[in-house]
Amino acid sequence: MPPTPQRRRLARRLAAGAAVLATAAGVTLTTTAPPAGADSGRAHRPAGTVDVQLLSFNDFHGNLEPPQGSSGTVEELQADGTKKTVPAGGVEYLAQSLRTARKGHPYSVTAAAGDVIGASPLLSGLFHDEPTIEAMNKLGLDVTSVGNHEFDEGRAELTRMQRGGCHPKDGCYEKGKTFKGADFPYLAANVTDDRTGKPILKPYTIWQHKGVKIGFIGVTLKGTPDIVNADGVKGLTFHGEVETINKYAKVLDRQGVKAIVALIHEGGLPASTSYNYDCDSPGPGAGISGPIVDIAKHVSPKVDALVTGHTHQSYTCTIPDPAGRPRTVTSAASYGRLYTDTTLTYDRRTHDIVRTAVHGPHAANHVVDRTQPKAADMTSLIARWNKLAAPVADKPVGYISADINGRGAGTPEEPLGDVIADAQLAATQDTGKGGAQLALMNPGGIRSDLAYKASGNEGDGVVTYAEAFTVQPFTNMTNVVDLTGAQLLTALQQQVSGPNEASPKILQISRGLTYTLDMTKTGAARVVADSVKLNGAALDPAKTYRVAMNEFLAGGGDGFPVLKQGTNKYVGPSDLDALTAYLTAHSSPTAPLAPPKADRITVVK
């Protein structure tokens, strides 16, 4: 889910923060010296080899503090078949986990698979994610691919994240300090400049230590332009993941670099949501579906491991490469709740990774648990930025009686989705403010839950501005447009057909709109056409309706091209302002907002 165009977003950030605040193609990967200790290795490791530890994570999204609600937990499968919910995440614990994992491993490299920044909570997002890049530098990230959210504020801002320098509009945030940029390279092999035809950042980098060389190729999903704001990727072309990786695998091979890892911001959907599910239990790679499966089956055998992301799922799978050899495909969920530890056995004679059924790469996901000590430098970093953000972040904007689940609801209709849609309708339904009759919200734009438990000192049930920002970090403007009933029905059908058929994107809908979704059927037929009603009246295909939505949806984003056909556009407040205003108007300490029943969509399974 993308933000508004950069210029407008910057203006909004400046307004929000007024109370607080008056391609790097030449970047070289520097290897952090590993901690002292013997090579732990594995029993019966082949002679002439060393074990390289690859630590990886993905989709961190600026979650420096432990995420709230279900966004801050992982599901653990127990020996008896039951599932346990484990609190996880927070950069203080992620840094500590990685530092502990590196002990005794003289060959250790840390990589990420995109979306390190973007769609971030206020602590990072208010400062254009500079705090997160600073944290990544401190915890020893060696390399990352770009993800779609790295383009949230456009190419120029991504380049600043790499090279450093103060923000062109907001300036420097701390007196006497200039943002230094990322110590690690951002890789963007499949993103090229339309004028030059060349990648906008480095396509690959080579990690070296004591004679060991491993090449890293980084790509984002080819479909990035379909899920970000057009202004953020103007003048750029996104190429296929497989063709790009295979191209640069040949380049590395010609340079004598035989050990290669691909960092791919695209992923899959495992058969279980438990982080420790055995993806290979039904057979190699049989426990996962989604785009990464086809990618993995076609990426060159020259590539020894795939570190993936984007779907926010956790898995460590073995999917055979085109030559039939075993190859690991991993993902560590999101928000820094997990990290993956993969052992790559490097043969000093062939300069390649050993890949056999016995000695091939093996990987496991580990919980970033909150019972371990906190990394003191991260605690200091969070405190320093929190002090700057506090006047804006700590302001109460509403009150709730219980958790209102959004991203963690696990259902087509989310209680928090209902609240957000109702908020956008409330902000635009007056005749002079757009005259909206209903509102639609894309689920990908709901980035968290609203948790009843206090995140700081505000007290349980209090919703702060920072918490609302975490849910709606893009500050998209609401648009109200004319759509016919026929176009509205088509929009509902596009939730479950076309590009969204395999992985439906169910729009969150405002009060008064109801319909039945029959998931026993396929494609557009899943939407029961004669069940669609607005305030009890059947949807009239010929009638014109005023529909509110964020500007990303109004531009046809997330696979809803029919919404671009809207006319007579009115621009209302930002989605974040609509949400905070709604919470303030509809709740109080003595009358908190209760979670909606989420009964507007009837789902038949």
CSV table of C-alpha atoms in Angstrom, one decimal, residues 221-445:
chain,number,residue,atom,x,y,z
A,221,LEU,CA,8.8,-8.0,-7.1
A,222,LYS,CA,8.1,-7.1,-10.7
A,223,GLY,CA,4.6,-6.0,-9.8
A,224,THR,CA,5.9,-3.1,-7.6
A,225,PRO,CA,4.3,-0.4,-9.9
A,226,ASP,CA,0.9,-2.0,-9.3
A,227,ILE,CA,1.1,-1.6,-5.5
A,228,VAL,CA,2.8,1.8,-5.0
A,229,ASN,CA,1.8,5.3,-6.0
A,230,ALA,CA,2.7,6.0,-9.6
A,231,ASP,CA,4.7,9.2,-8.7
A,232,GLY,CA,7.1,7.1,-6.6
A,233,VAL,CA,8.2,4.9,-9.6
A,234,LYS,CA,7.9,7.4,-12.4
A,235,GLY,CA,10.7,6.9,-15.0
A,236,LEU,CA,11.5,3.5,-13.7
A,237,THR,CA,11.1,0.0,-15.2
A,238,PHE,CA,10.7,-3.1,-13.0
A,239,HIS,CA,12.0,-6.3,-14.7
A,240,GLY,CA,11.1,-9.9,-14.1
A,241,GLU,CA,12.7,-11.5,-11.0
A,242,VAL,CA,13.9,-14.7,-12.6
A,243,GLU,CA,15.4,-13.1,-15.7
A,244,THR,CA,17.2,-10.5,-13.6
A,245,ILE,CA,18.6,-12.9,-11.1
A,246,ASN,CA,19.8,-15.3,-13.8
A,247,LYS,CA,21.5,-12.4,-15.7
A,248,TYR,CA,23.5,-11.3,-12.7
A,249,ALA,CA,24.2,-14.9,-11.6
A,250,LYS,CA,26.1,-15.3,-14.9
A,251,VAL,CA,27.9,-12.0,-14.2
A,252,LEU,CA,29.1,-13.1,-10.8
A,253,ASP,CA,30.0,-16.6,-12.1
A,254,ARG,CA,32.3,-15.0,-14.8
A,255,GLN,CA,34.0,-13.0,-12.0
A,256,GLY,CA,34.8,-16.3,-10.2
A,257,VAL,CA,32.1,-15.9,-7.6
A,258,LYS,CA,30.4,-19.3,-7.5
A,259,ALA,CA,28.5,-19.0,-4.1
A,260,ILE,CA,25.4,-16.8,-4.7
A,261,VAL,CA,22.4,-15.8,-2.6
A,262,ALA,CA,19.3,-14.1,-4.1
A,263,LEU,CA,17.5,-11.6,-1.9
A,264,ILE,CA,13.9,-11.4,-3.4
A,265,HIS,CA,11.2,-9.2,-2.2
A,266,GLU,CA,8.5,-11.6,-3.3
A,267,GLY,CA,7.2,-14.5,-1.3
A,268,GLY,CA,4.8,-17.4,-0.7
A,269,LEU,CA,2.0,-18.7,1.5
A,270,PRO,CA,2.9,-21.7,3.7
A,271,ALA,CA,0.2,-24.2,4.6
A,272,SER,CA,0.5,-23.3,8.3
A,273,THR,CA,0.9,-19.9,10.0
A,274,SER,CA,3.2,-21.4,12.7
A,275,TYR,CA,6.7,-20.2,12.3
A,276,ASN,CA,8.2,-23.7,13.1
A,277,TYR,CA,5.9,-25.5,10.6
A,278,ASP,CA,7.9,-28.1,8.6
A,279,CYS,CA,7.4,-26.8,5.1
A,280,ASP,CA,8.9,-30.0,3.6
A,281,SER,CA,6.8,-32.4,5.6
A,282,PRO,CA,4.5,-33.2,2.7
A,283,GLY,CA,7.6,-33.3,0.4
A,284,PRO,CA,10.3,-30.8,-0.7
A,285,GLY,CA,8.5,-27.5,-1.0
A,286,ALA,CA,5.1,-29.0,-1.0
A,287,GLY,CA,4.0,-27.0,2.0
A,288,ILE,CA,4.1,-23.6,0.3
A,289,SER,CA,2.2,-21.9,-2.6
A,290,GLY,CA,2.3,-18.5,-4.2
A,291,PRO,CA,4.6,-16.6,-6.6
A,292,ILE,CA,7.9,-17.6,-5.0
A,293,VAL,CA,7.4,-21.3,-5.9
A,294,ASP,CA,7.5,-20.6,-9.6
A,295,ILE,CA,10.3,-18.2,-9.2
A,296,ALA,CA,12.3,-20.7,-7.2
A,297,LYS,CA,11.8,-23.4,-9.8
A,298,HIS,CA,13.2,-21.2,-12.5
A,299,VAL,CA,16.1,-19.3,-10.9
A,300,SER,CA,19.4,-20.5,-12.1
A,301,PRO,CA,21.1,-23.4,-10.3
A,302,LYS,CA,24.1,-21.0,-9.9
A,303,VAL,CA,22.1,-19.5,-7.1
A,304,ASP,CA,22.5,-21.4,-3.8
A,305,ALA,CA,19.8,-19.9,-1.6
A,306,LEU,CA,16.8,-17.6,-1.8
A,307,VAL,CA,15.9,-15.2,1.0
A,308,THR,CA,12.4,-13.9,0.4
A,309,GLY,CA,9.7,-11.5,1.8
A,310,HIS,CA,6.7,-9.4,1.0
A,311,THR,CA,4.0,-11.8,2.1
A,312,HIS,CA,4.9,-11.4,5.8
A,313,GLN,CA,4.9,-15.2,6.2
A,314,SER,CA,7.4,-17.5,7.9
A,315,TYR,CA,8.9,-20.5,6.2
A,316,THR,CA,12.1,-22.5,5.6
A,317,CYS,CA,11.4,-24.7,2.6
A,318,THR,CA,13.5,-26.8,0.2
A,319,ILE,CA,12.5,-26.3,-3.4
A,320,PRO,CA,14.7,-28.1,-5.9
A,321,ASP,CA,16.4,-25.9,-8.5
A,322,PRO,CA,16.0,-26.5,-12.3
A,323,ALA,CA,18.8,-29.0,-12.1
A,324,GLY,CA,17.0,-30.9,-9.3
A,325,ARG,CA,19.4,-30.0,-6.5
A,326,PRO,CA,18.0,-29.0,-3.1
A,327,ARG,CA,17.9,-25.3,-2.4
A,328,THR,CA,16.5,-23.4,0.6
A,329,VAL,CA,13.8,-20.7,0.3
A,330,THR,CA,13.2,-18.8,3.5
A,331,SER,CA,11.2,-15.9,5.0
A,332,ALA,CA,11.1,-14.6,8.5
A,333,ALA,CA,7.6,-13.2,8.8
A,334,SER,CA,7.8,-9.4,9.4
A,335,TYR,CA,8.4,-6.6,11.9
A,336,GLY,CA,11.5,-8.1,13.3
A,337,ARG,CA,9.6,-10.9,15.1
A,338,LEU,CA,11.8,-13.7,13.6
A,339,TYR,CA,15.2,-14.1,12.1
A,340,THR,CA,16.4,-17.0,9.9
A,341,ASP,CA,19.7,-18.8,10.5
A,342,THR,CA,20.9,-20.6,7.4
A,343,THR,CA,24.1,-22.7,7.3
A,344,LEU,CA,25.9,-22.5,3.9
A,345,THR,CA,28.8,-25.0,3.6
A,346,TYR,CA,31.4,-23.3,1.5
A,347,ASP,CA,33.9,-25.4,-0.4
A,348,ARG,CA,37.3,-23.6,-0.6
A,349,ARG,CA,38.3,-25.7,-3.7
A,350,THR,CA,35.3,-25.0,-5.8
A,351,HIS,CA,34.5,-21.6,-4.2
A,352,ASP,CA,30.8,-22.8,-4.2
A,353,ILE,CA,28.2,-23.9,-1.7
A,354,VAL,CA,27.9,-27.6,-1.2
A,355,ARG,CA,24.4,-28.6,-2.1
A,356,THR,CA,23.6,-32.3,-1.5
A,357,ALA,CA,20.8,-34.0,0.4
A,358,VAL,CA,23.3,-34.5,3.3
A,359,HIS,CA,25.4,-31.3,3.3
A,360,GLY,CA,23.1,-28.8,1.5
A,361,PRO,CA,22.1,-25.5,3.1
A,362,HIS,CA,19.8,-25.9,6.0
A,363,ALA,CA,17.8,-23.2,7.7
A,364,ALA,CA,15.6,-22.5,10.7
A,365,ASN,CA,13.5,-19.6,11.9
A,366,HIS,CA,14.0,-18.3,15.4
A,367,VAL,CA,11.8,-16.2,17.6
A,368,VAL,CA,13.0,-12.7,18.5
A,369,ASP,CA,11.7,-13.2,22.0
A,370,ARG,CA,11.3,-10.5,24.6
A,371,THR,CA,12.6,-12.5,27.6
A,372,GLN,CA,16.2,-11.9,26.6
A,373,PRO,CA,18.2,-8.8,27.6
A,374,LYS,CA,17.7,-5.7,25.5
A,375,ALA,CA,20.5,-4.3,23.4
A,376,ALA,CA,21.5,-1.2,25.3
A,377,ASP,CA,22.5,0.8,22.2
A,378,MET,CA,19.1,0.2,20.7
A,379,THR,CA,17.4,1.3,23.9
A,380,SER,CA,19.3,4.5,23.8
A,381,LEU,CA,18.4,5.0,20.1
A,382,ILE,CA,14.7,4.6,20.8
A,383,ALA,CA,14.8,6.9,23.8
A,384,ARG,CA,16.6,9.6,21.8
A,385,TRP,CA,14.1,9.6,18.9
A,386,ASN,CA,11.1,9.2,21.2
A,387,LYS,CA,12.0,12.4,23.0
A,388,LEU,CA,11.8,14.2,19.6
A,389,ALA,CA,8.5,12.6,18.7
A,390,ALA,CA,6.8,12.8,22.1
A,391,PRO,CA,4.8,16.0,21.7
A,392,VAL,CA,3.1,14.6,18.7
A,393,ALA,CA,3.2,10.9,19.5
A,394,ASP,CA,1.7,10.9,23.0
A,395,LYS,CA,-1.4,13.0,22.3
A,396,PRO,CA,-4.6,11.0,23.1
A,397,VAL,CA,-7.0,10.8,20.1
A,398,GLY,CA,-9.5,8.3,21.3
A,399,TYR,CA,-10.6,5.5,23.7
A,400,ILE,CA,-11.4,1.8,23.0
A,401,SER,CA,-13.0,-0.8,25.2
A,402,ALA,CA,-11.0,-3.8,23.8
A,403,ASP,CA,-8.6,-4.7,21.1
A,404,ILE,CA,-9.9,-3.7,17.6
A,405,ASN,CA,-8.1,-6.0,15.3
A,406,GLY,CA,-7.0,-5.0,11.8
A,407,ARG,CA,-4.1,-6.7,10.2
A,408,GLY,CA,-4.2,-9.4,12.8
A,409,ALA,CA,-7.9,-10.2,12.4
A,410,GLY,CA,-7.4,-13.1,10.1
A,411,THR,CA,-10.8,-12.7,8.5
A,412,PRO,CA,-12.0,-11.1,5.2
A,413,GLU,CA,-13.8,-8.3,7.1
A,414,GLU,CA,-11.7,-6.7,9.9
A,415,PRO,CA,-13.2,-4.9,12.8
A,416,LEU,CA,-10.6,-2.1,12.4
A,417,GLY,CA,-11.4,-2.1,8.7
A,418,ASP,CA,-15.0,-1.2,9.5
A,419,VAL,CA,-13.8,1.6,11.8
A,420,ILE,CA,-11.6,3.1,9.1
A,421,ALA,CA,-14.2,2.9,6.4
A,422,ASP,CA,-16.8,4.5,8.8
A,423,ALA,CA,-14.2,7.2,9.6
A,424,GLN,CA,-13.7,8.0,5.9
A,425,LEU,CA,-17.5,8.1,5.3
A,426,ALA,CA,-18.0,10.3,8.4
A,427,ALA,CA,-15.3,12.7,7.1
A,428,THR,CA,-16.8,13.1,3.7
A,429,GLN,CA,-20.6,12.5,3.9
A,430,ASP,CA,-21.7,16.1,4.4
A,431,THR,CA,-22.9,17.8,1.2
A,432,GLY,CA,-20.1,20.4,1.3
A,433,LYS,CA,-17.4,17.8,2.1
A,434,GLY,CA,-17.9,15.4,-0.8
A,435,GLY,CA,-21.4,14.0,-0.2
A,436,ALA,CA,-20.2,10.4,0.2
A,437,GLN,CA,-22.7,7.6,0.5
A,438,LEU,CA,-20.3,4.8,1.3
A,439,ALA,CA,-16.6,4.2,1.7
A,440,LEU,CA,-14.1,1.5,0.7
A,441,MET,CA,-10.7,0.7,2.3
A,442,ASN,CA,-8.1,-1.6,0.9
A,443,PRO,CA,-6.9,-4.2,3.5
A,444,GLY,CA,-3.2,-3.7,2.7
A,445,GLY,CA,-3.4,-0.1,4.0
